[in-house]
N, CA, C and O of each residue as an XYZ file, in Angstrom:
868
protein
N       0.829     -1.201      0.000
C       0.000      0.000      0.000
C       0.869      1.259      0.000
O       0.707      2.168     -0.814
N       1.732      1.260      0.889
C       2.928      2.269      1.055
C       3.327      2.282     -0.841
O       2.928      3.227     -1.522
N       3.865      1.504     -1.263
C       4.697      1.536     -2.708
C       3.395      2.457     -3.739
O       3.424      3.386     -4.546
N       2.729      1.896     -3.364
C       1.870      2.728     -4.454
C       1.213      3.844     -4.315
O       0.640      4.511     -5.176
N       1.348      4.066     -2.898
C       0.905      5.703     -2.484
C       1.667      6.975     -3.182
O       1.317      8.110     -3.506
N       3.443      5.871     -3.284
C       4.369      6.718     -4.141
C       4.131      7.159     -5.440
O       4.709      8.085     -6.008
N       3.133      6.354     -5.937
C       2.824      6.212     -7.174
C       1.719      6.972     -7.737
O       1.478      7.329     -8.890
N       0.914      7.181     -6.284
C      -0.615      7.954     -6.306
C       0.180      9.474     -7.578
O      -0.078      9.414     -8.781
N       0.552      9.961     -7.340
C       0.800     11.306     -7.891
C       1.088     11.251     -9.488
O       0.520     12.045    -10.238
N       2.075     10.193    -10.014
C       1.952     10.326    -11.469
C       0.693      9.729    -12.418
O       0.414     10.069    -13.568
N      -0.215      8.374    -11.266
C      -1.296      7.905    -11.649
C      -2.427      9.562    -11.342
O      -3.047      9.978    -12.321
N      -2.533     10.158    -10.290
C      -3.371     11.307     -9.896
C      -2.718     12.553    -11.428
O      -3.486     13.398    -11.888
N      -1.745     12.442    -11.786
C      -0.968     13.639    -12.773
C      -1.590     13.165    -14.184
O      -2.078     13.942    -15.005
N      -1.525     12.194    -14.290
C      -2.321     11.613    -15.882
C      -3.601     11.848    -15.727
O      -4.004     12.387    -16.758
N      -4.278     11.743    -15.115
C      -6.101     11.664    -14.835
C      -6.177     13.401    -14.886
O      -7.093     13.890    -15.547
N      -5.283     14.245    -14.236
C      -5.645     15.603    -13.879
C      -5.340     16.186    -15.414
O      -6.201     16.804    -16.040
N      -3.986     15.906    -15.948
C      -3.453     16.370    -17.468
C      -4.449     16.322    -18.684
O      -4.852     17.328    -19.269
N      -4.856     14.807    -19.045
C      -5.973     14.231    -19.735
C      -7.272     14.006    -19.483
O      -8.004     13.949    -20.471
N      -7.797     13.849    -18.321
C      -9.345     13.583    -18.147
C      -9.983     14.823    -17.957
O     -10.875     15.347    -18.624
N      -9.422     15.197    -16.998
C     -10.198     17.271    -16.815
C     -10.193     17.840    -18.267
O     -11.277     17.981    -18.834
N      -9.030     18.175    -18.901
C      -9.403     19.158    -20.413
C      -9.814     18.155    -20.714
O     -10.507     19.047    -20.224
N     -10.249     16.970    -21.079
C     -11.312     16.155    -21.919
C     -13.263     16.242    -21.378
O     -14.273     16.134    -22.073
N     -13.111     16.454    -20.027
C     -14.193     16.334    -19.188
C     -14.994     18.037    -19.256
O     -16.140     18.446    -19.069
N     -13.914     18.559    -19.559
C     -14.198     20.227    -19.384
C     -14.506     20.536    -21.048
O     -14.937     21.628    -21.416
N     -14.357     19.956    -21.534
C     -14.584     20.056    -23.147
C     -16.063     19.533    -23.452
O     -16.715     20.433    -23.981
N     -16.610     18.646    -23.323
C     -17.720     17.757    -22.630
C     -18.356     18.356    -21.919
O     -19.531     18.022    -22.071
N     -18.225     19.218    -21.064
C     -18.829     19.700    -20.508
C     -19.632     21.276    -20.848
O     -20.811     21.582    -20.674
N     -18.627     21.995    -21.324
C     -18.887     22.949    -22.403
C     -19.963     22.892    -23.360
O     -21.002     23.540    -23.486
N     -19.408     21.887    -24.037
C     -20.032     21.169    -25.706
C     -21.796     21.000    -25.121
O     -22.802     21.326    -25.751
N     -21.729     20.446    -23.865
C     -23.215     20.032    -23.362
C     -23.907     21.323    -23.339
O     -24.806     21.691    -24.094
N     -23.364     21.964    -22.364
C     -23.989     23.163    -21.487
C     -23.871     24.546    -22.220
O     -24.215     25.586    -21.659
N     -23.387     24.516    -23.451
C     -22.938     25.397    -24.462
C     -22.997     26.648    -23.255
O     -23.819     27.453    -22.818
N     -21.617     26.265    -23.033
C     -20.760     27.649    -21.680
C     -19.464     28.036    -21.911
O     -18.662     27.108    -21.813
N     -19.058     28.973    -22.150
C     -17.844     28.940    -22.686
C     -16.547     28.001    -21.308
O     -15.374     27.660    -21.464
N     -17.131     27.918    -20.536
C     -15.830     27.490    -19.513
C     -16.406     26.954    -17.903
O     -17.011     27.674    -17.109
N     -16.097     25.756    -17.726
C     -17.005     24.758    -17.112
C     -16.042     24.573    -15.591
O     -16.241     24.973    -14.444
N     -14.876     23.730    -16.260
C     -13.636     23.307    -14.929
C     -12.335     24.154    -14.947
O     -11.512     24.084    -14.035
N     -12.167     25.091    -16.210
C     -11.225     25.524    -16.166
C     -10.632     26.511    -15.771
O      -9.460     26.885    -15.767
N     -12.440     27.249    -15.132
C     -11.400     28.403    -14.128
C     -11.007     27.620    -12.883
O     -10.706     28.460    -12.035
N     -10.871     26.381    -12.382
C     -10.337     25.721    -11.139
C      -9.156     25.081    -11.368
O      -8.664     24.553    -10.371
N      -8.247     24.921    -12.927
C      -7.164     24.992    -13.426
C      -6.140     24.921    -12.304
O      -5.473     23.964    -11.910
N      -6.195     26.348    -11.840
C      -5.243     27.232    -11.047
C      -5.400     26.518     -9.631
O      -4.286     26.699     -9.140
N      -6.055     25.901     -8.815
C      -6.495     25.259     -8.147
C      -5.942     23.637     -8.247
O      -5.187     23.086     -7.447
N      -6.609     22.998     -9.588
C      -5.996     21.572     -9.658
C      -4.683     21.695     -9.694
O      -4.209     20.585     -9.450
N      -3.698     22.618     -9.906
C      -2.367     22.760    -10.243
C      -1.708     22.384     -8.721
O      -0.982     21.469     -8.330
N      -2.430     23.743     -7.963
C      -1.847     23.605     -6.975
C      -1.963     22.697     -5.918
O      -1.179     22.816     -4.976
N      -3.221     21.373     -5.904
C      -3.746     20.262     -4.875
C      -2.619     19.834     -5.681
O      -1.758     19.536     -4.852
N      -1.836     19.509     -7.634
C      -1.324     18.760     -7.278
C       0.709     18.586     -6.353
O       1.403     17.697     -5.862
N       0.801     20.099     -6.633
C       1.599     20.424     -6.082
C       1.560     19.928     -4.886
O       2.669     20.193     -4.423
N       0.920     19.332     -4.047
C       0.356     19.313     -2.683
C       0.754     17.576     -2.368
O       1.477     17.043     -1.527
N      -0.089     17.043     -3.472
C      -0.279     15.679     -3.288
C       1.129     14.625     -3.005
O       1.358     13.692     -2.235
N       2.110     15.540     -4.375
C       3.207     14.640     -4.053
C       4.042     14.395     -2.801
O       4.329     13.270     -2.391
N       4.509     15.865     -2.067
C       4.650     15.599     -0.991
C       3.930     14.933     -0.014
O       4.569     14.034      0.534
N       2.344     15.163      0.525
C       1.897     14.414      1.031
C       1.924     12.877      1.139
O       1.941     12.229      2.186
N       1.924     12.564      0.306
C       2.327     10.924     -0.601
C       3.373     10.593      0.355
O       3.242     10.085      1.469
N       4.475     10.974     -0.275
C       5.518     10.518      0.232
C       5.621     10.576      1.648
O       5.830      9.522      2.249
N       5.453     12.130      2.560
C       5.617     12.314      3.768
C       4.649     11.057      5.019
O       4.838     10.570      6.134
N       3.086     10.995      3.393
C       2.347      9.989      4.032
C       2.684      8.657      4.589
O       1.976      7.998      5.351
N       4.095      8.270      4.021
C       4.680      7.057      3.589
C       5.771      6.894      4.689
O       6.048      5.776      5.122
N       6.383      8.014      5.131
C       7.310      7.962      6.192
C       6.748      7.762      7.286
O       6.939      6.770      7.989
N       5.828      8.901      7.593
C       4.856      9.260      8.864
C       4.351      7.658      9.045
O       4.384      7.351     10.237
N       3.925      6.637      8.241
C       3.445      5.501      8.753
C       4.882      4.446      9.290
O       5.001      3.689     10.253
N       5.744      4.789      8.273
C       6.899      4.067      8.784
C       7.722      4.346     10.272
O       8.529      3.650     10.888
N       7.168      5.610     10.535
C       7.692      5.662     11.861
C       7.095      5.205     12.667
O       7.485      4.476     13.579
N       5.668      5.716     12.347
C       4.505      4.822     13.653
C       4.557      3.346     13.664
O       3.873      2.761     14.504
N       5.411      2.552     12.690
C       5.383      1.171     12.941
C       6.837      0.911     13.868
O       7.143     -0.054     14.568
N       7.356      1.785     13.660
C       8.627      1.632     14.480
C       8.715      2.231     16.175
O       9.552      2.144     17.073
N       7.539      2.782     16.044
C       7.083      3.052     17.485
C       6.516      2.265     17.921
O       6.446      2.278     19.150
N       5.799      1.151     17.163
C       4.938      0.195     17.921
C       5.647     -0.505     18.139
O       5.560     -0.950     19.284
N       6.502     -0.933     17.479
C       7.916     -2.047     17.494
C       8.459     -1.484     18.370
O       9.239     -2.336     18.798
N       8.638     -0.247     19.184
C       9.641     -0.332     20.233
C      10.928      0.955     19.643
O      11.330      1.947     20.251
N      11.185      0.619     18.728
C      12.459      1.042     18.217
C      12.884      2.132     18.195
O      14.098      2.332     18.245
N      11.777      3.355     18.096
C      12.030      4.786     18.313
C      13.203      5.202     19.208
O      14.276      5.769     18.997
N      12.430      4.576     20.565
C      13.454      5.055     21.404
C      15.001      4.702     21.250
O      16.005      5.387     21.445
N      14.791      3.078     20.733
C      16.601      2.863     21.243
C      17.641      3.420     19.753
O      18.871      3.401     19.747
N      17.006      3.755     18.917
C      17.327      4.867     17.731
C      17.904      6.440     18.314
O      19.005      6.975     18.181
N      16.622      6.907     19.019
C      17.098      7.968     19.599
C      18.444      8.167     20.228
O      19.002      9.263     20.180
N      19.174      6.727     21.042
C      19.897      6.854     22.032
C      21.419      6.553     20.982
O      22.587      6.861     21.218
N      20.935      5.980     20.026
C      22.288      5.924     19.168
C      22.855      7.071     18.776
O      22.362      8.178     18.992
N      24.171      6.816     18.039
C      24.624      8.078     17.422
C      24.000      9.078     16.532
O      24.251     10.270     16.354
N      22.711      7.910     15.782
C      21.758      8.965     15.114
C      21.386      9.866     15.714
O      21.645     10.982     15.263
N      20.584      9.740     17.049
C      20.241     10.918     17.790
C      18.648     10.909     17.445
O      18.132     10.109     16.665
N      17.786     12.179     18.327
C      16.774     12.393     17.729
C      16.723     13.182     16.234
O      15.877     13.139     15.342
N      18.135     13.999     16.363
C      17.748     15.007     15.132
C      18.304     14.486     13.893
O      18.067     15.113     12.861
N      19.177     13.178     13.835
C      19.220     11.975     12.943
C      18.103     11.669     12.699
O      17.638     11.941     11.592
N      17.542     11.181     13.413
C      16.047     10.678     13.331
C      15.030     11.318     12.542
O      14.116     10.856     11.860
N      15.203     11.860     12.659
C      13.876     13.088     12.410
C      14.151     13.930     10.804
O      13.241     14.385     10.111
N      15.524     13.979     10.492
C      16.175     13.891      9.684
C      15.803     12.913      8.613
O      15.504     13.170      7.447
N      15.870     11.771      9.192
C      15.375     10.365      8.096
C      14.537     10.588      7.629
O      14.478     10.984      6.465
N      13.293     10.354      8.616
C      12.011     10.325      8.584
C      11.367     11.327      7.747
O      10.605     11.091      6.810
N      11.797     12.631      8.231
C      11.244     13.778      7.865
C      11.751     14.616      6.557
O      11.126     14.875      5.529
N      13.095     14.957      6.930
C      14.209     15.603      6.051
C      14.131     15.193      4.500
O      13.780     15.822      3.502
N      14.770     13.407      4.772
C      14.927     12.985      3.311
C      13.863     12.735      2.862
O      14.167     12.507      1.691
N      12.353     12.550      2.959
C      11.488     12.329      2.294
C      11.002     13.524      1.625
O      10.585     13.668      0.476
N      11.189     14.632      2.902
C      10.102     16.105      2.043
C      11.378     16.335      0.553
O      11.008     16.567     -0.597
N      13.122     16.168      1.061
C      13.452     16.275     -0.205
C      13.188     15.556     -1.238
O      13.292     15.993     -2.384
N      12.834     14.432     -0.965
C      12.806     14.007     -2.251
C      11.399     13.896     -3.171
O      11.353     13.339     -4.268
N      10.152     14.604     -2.432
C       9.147     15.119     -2.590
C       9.247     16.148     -3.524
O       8.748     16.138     -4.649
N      10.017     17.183     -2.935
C       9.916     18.877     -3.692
C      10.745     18.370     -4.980
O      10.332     18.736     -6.080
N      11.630     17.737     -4.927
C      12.581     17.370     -6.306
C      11.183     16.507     -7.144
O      11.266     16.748     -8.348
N      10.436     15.949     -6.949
C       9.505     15.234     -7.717
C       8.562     16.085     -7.925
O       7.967     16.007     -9.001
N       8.225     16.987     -7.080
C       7.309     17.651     -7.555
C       7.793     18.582     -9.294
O       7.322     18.742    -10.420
N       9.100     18.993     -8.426
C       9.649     20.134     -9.411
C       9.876     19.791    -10.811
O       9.981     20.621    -11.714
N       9.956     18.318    -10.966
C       9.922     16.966    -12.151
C       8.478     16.883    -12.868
O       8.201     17.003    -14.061
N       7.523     16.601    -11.582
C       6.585     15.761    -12.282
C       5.388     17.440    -12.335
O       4.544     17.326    -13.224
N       5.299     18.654    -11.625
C       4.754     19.678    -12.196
C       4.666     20.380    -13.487
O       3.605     20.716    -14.012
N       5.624     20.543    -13.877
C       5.590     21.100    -15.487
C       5.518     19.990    -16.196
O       6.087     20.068    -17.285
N       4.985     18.926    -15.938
C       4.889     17.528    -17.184
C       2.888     17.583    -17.000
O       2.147     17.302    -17.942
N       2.401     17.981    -15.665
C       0.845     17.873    -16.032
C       0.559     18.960    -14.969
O       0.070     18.775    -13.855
N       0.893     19.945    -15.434
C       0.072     21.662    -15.073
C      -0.759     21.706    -16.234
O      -0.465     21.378    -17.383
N      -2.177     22.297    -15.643
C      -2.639     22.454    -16.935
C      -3.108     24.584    -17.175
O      -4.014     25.051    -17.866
N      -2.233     25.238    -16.437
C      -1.995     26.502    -16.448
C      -0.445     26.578    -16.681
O       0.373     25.774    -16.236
N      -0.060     28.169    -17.798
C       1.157     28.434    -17.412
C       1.609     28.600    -16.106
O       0.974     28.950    -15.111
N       3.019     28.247    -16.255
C       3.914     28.561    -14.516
C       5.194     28.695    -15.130
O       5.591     28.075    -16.116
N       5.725     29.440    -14.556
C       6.814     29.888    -14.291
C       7.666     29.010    -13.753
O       7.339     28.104    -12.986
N       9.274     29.361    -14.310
C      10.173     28.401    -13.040
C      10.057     28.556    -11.861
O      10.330     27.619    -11.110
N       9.558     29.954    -11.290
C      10.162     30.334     -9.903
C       8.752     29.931     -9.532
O       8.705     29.273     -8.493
N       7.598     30.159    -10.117
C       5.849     29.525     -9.453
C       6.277     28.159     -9.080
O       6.240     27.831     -7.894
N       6.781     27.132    -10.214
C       7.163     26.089     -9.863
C       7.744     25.543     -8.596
O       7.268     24.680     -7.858
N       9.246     26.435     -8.446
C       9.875     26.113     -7.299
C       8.669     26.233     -6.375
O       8.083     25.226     -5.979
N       8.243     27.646     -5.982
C       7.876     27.528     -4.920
C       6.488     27.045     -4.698
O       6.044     26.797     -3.577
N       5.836     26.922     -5.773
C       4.585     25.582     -5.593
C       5.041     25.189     -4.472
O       4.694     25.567     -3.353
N       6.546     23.727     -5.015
C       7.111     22.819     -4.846
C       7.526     22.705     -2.958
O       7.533     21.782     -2.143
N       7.807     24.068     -2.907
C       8.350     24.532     -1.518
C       7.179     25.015     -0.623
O       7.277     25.288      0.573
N       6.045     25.080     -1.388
C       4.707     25.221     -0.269
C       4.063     23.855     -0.163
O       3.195     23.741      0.703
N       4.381     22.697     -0.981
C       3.835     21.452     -0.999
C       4.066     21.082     -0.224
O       3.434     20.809      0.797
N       5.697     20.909     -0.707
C       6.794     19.892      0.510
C       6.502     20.559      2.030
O       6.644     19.811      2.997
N       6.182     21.659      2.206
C       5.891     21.676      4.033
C       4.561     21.691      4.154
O       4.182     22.114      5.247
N       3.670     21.354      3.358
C       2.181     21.075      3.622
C       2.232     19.817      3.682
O       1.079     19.430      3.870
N       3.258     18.554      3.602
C       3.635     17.308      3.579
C       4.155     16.945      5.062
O       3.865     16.058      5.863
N       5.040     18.014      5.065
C       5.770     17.727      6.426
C       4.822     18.267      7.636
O       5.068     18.069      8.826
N       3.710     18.971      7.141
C       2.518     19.070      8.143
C       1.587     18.454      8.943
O       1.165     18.543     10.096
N       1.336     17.547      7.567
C       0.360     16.435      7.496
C       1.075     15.699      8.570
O       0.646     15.413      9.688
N       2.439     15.393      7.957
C       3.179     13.726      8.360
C       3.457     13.962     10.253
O       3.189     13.042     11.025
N       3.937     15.130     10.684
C       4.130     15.608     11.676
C       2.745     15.918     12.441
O       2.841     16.381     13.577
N       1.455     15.693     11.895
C       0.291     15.859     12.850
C      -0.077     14.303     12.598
O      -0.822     13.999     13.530
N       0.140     13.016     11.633
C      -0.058     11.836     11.956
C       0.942     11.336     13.387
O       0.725     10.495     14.260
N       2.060     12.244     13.160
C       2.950     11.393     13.904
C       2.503     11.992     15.774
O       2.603     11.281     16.774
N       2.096     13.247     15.742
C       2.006     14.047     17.092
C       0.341     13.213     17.667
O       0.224     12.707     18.783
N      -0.497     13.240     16.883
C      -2.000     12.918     17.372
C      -1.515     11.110     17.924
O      -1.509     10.696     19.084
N      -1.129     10.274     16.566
C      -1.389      8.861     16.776
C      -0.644      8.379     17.542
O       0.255      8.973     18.137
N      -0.990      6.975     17.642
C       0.019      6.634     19.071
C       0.094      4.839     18.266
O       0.577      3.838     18.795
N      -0.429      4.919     17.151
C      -0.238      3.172     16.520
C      -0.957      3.657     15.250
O      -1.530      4.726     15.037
N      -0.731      2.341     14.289
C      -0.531      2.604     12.782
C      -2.249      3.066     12.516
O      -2.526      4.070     11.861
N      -3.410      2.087     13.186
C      -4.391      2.524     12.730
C      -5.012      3.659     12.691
O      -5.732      4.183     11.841
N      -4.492      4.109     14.144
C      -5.062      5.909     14.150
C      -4.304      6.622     13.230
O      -4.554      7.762     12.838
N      -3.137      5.745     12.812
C      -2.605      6.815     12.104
C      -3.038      7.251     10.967
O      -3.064      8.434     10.628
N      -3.608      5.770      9.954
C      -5.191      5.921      8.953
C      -5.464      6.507      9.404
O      -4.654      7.432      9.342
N      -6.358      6.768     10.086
C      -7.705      7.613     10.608
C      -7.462      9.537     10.589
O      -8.321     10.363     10.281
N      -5.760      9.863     11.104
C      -5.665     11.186     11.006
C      -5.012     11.220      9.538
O      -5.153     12.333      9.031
N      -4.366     10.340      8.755
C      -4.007     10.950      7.693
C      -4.924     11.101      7.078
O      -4.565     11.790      6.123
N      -6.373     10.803      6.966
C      -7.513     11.029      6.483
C      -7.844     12.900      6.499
O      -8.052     13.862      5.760
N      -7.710     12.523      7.814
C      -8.018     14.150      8.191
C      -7.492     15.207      7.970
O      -7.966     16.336      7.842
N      -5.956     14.628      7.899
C      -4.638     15.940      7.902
C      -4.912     16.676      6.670
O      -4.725     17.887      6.553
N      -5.509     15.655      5.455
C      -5.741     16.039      4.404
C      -6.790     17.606      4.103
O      -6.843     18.469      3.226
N      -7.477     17.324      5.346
C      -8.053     18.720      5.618
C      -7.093     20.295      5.337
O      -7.503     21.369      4.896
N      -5.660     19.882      5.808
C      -5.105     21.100      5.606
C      -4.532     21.765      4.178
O      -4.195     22.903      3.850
N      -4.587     20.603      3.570
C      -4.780     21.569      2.101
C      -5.530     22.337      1.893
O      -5.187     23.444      1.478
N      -6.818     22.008      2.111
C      -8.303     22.425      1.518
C      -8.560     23.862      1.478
O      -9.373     24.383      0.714
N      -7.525     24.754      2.698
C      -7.746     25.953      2.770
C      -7.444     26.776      1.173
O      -8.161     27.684      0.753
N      -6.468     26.332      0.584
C      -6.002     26.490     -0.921
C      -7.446     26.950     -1.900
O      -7.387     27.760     -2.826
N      -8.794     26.189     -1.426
C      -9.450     26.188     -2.198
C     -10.478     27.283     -2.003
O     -11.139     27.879     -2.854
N     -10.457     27.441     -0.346
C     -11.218     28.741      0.235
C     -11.189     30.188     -1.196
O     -12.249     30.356     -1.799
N     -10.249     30.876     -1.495
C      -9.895     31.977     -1.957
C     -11.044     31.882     -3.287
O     -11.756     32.864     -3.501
N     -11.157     30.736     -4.086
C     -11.482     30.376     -5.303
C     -12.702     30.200     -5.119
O     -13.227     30.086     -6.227
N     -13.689     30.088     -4.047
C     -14.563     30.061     -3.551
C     -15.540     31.118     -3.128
O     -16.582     31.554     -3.618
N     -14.658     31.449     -1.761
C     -15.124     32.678     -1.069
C     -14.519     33.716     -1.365
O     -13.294     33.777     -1.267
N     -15.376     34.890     -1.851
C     -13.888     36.124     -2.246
C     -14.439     37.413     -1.142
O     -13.781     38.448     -1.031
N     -15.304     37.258     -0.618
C     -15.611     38.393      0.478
C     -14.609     38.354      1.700
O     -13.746     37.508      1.468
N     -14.439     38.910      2.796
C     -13.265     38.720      3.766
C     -13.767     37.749      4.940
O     -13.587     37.916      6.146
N     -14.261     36.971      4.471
C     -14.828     35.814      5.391
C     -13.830     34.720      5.049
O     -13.641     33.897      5.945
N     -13.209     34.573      3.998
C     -12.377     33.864      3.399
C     -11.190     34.082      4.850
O     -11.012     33.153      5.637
N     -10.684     35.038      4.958
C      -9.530     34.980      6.058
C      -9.764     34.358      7.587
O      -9.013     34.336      8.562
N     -11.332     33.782      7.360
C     -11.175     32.893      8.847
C     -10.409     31.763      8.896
O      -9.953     31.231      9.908
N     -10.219     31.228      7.125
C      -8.951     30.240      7.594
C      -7.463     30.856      6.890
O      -6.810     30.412      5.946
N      -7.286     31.785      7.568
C      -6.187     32.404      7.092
C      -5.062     31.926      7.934
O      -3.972     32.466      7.743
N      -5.186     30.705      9.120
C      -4.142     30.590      9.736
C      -3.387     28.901      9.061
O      -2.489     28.150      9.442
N      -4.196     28.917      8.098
C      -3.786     27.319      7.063
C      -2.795     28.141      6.197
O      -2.996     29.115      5.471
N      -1.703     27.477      6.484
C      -0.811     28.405      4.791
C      -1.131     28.020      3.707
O      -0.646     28.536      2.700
N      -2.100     26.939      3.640
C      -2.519     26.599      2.072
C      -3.267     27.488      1.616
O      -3.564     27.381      0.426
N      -3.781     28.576      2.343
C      -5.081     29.581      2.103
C      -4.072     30.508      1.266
O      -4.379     30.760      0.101
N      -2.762     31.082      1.855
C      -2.314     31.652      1.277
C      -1.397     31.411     -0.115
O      -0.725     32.242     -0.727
N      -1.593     30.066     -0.381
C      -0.826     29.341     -1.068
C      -1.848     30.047     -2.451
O      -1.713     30.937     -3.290
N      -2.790     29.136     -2.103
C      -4.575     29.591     -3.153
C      -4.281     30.965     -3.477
O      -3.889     31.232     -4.613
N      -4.423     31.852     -2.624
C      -4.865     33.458     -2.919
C      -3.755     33.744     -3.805
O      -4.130     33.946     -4.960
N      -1.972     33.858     -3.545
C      -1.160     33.892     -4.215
C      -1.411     33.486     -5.684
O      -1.427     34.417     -6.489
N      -1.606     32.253     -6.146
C      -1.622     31.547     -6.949
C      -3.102     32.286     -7.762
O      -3.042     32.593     -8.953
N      -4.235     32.479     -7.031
C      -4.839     32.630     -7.799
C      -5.095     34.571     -8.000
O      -6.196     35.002     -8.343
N      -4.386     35.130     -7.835
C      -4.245     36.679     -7.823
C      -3.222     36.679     -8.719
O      -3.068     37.755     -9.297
N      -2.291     35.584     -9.082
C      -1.111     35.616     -9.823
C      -0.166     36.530     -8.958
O       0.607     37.344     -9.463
N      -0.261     36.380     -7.999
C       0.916     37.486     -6.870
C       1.604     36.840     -5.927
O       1.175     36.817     -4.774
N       2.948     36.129     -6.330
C       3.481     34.934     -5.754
C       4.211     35.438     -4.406
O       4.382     34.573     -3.547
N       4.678     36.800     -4.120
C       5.035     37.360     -2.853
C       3.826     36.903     -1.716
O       4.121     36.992     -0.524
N       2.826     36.543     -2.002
C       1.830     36.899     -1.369
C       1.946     35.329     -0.650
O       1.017     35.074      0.116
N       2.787     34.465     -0.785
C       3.063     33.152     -0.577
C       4.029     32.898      0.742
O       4.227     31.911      1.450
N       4.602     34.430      0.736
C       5.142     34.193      2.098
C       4.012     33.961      3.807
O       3.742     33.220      4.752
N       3.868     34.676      3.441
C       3.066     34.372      5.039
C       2.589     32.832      5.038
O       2.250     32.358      6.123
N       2.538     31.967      3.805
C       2.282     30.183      3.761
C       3.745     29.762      4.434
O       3.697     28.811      5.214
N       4.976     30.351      4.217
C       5.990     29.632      4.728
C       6.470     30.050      5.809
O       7.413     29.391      6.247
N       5.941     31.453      6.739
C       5.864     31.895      7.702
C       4.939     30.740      8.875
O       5.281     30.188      9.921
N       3.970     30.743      8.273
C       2.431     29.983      9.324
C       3.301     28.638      9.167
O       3.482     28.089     10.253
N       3.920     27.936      7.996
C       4.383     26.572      7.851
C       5.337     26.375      8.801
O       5.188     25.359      9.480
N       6.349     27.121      9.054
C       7.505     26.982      9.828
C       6.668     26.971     11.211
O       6.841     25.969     11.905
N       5.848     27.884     11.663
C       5.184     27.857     13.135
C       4.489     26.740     13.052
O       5.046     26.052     13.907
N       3.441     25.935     12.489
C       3.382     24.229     12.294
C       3.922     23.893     12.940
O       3.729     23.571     14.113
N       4.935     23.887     12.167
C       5.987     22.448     12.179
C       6.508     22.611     13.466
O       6.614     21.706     14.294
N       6.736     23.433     13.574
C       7.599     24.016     15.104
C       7.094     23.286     16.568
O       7.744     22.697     17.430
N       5.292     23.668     16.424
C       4.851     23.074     17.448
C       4.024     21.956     17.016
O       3.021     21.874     17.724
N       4.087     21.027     16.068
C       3.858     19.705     15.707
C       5.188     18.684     16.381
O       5.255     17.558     16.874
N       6.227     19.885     16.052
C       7.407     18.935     16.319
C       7.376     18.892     17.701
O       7.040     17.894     18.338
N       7.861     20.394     18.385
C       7.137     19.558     20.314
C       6.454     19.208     20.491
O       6.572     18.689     21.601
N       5.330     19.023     20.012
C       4.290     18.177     20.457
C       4.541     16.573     20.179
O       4.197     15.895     21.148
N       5.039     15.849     19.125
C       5.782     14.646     18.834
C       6.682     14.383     19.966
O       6.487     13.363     20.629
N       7.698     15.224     20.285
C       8.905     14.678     21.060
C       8.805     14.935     22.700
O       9.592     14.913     23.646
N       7.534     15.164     22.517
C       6.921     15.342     24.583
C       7.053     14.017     24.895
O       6.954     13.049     24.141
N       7.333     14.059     26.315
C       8.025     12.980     27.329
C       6.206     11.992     26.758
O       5.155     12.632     26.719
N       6.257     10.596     26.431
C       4.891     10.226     26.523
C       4.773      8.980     27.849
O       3.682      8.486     28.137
């Protein structure tokens, strides 16, 4: 299940590339409208920016919780790895090798122009909306099944992305404390400065996801 979660994103990248402009064409042709799915373009771009990291981070975050049930966390910790070895593994090398896939597999099924630098930092608002997720499976659960149960949920924290495209009155900023909200508004204002305060709120996340994980249990 893990192997192919890796996989979710180029199987999820073909369906988004080819089935939407086929489905949105179809859809048009029916409803004789000039434009059906494609003002949410800007939107599918950026869930998929989202997905790959998640994927992967999804994939660690369970591998640790099996190694907590096994015991092993701790006597890891006490080795030379350390905790911040640890955490490193788990955490570090996966979101990299997330943002490098994203930065690969994004300009192969965007179905809006982007830029190199939109790209990167898609890539760099994904990968810590990954390390969000994986770091609130790992802080809430305490064994693999709950850990199903919140990666279900964590998935919630994308969703703010979609608020902006939605709601455009200032009611929209009640979830202004999700950086995916600001991820959306950026992206869809075409005003990519506007992306900082996503890696501002991301870093405070992670910050207290991470003490909250490494409290005495």
């Amino acid at each position: 299940m893990l192997f192919v979660s890796c996989l979710a994103p180029i199987l999820a990248g073909i369906s988004f590339r080819f089935a939407i402009p086929l489905l949105e064409t179809t859809l048009t042709n029916c409803f004789q409208v000039e434009a059906a799915l494609s003002t949410y373009y800007k939107l599918i771009d950026i869930l998929f920016a989202m997905l790959t990291p998640d994927m992967f981070c999804f994939v660690s975050a369970m591998v640790a919780l099996e190694e907590r049930d096994e015991k092993t966390v701790a006597y890891l910790f006490i080795t030379p790895l350390g905790k911040t070895g640890y955490l490193f593994a788990r955490l570090g090398v996966p979101s990299a090798i997330a943002f490098l896939a994203t930065v690969i597999l994004l300009p192969v099924f965007k179905l809006t122009p982007l830029s190199a630098m939109s790209i990167l930092l898609l890539a760099a608002g994904g990968t810590l909306q990954g390390m969000i997720a994986s770091l609130l499976i790992l802080a809430v659960s305490s064994n693999k099944l709950e850990g199903m149960a919140v990666a279900k949920l964590s998935g919630l924290v994308i969703l703010g992305a979609a608020v902006p495209f939605f709601v455009r009155s200032n009611v929209q900023y009640l979830v202004s404390p999700l950086p995916s909200f600001w991820i959306g508004k950026a992206v869809l204002e075409n005003c990519m400065p506007d992306m900082l305060p996503a890696f501002g709120l991301s870093v405070g996340w992670i910050c207290v996801l991470l003490k909250w994980y490494l409290r005495p249990r």
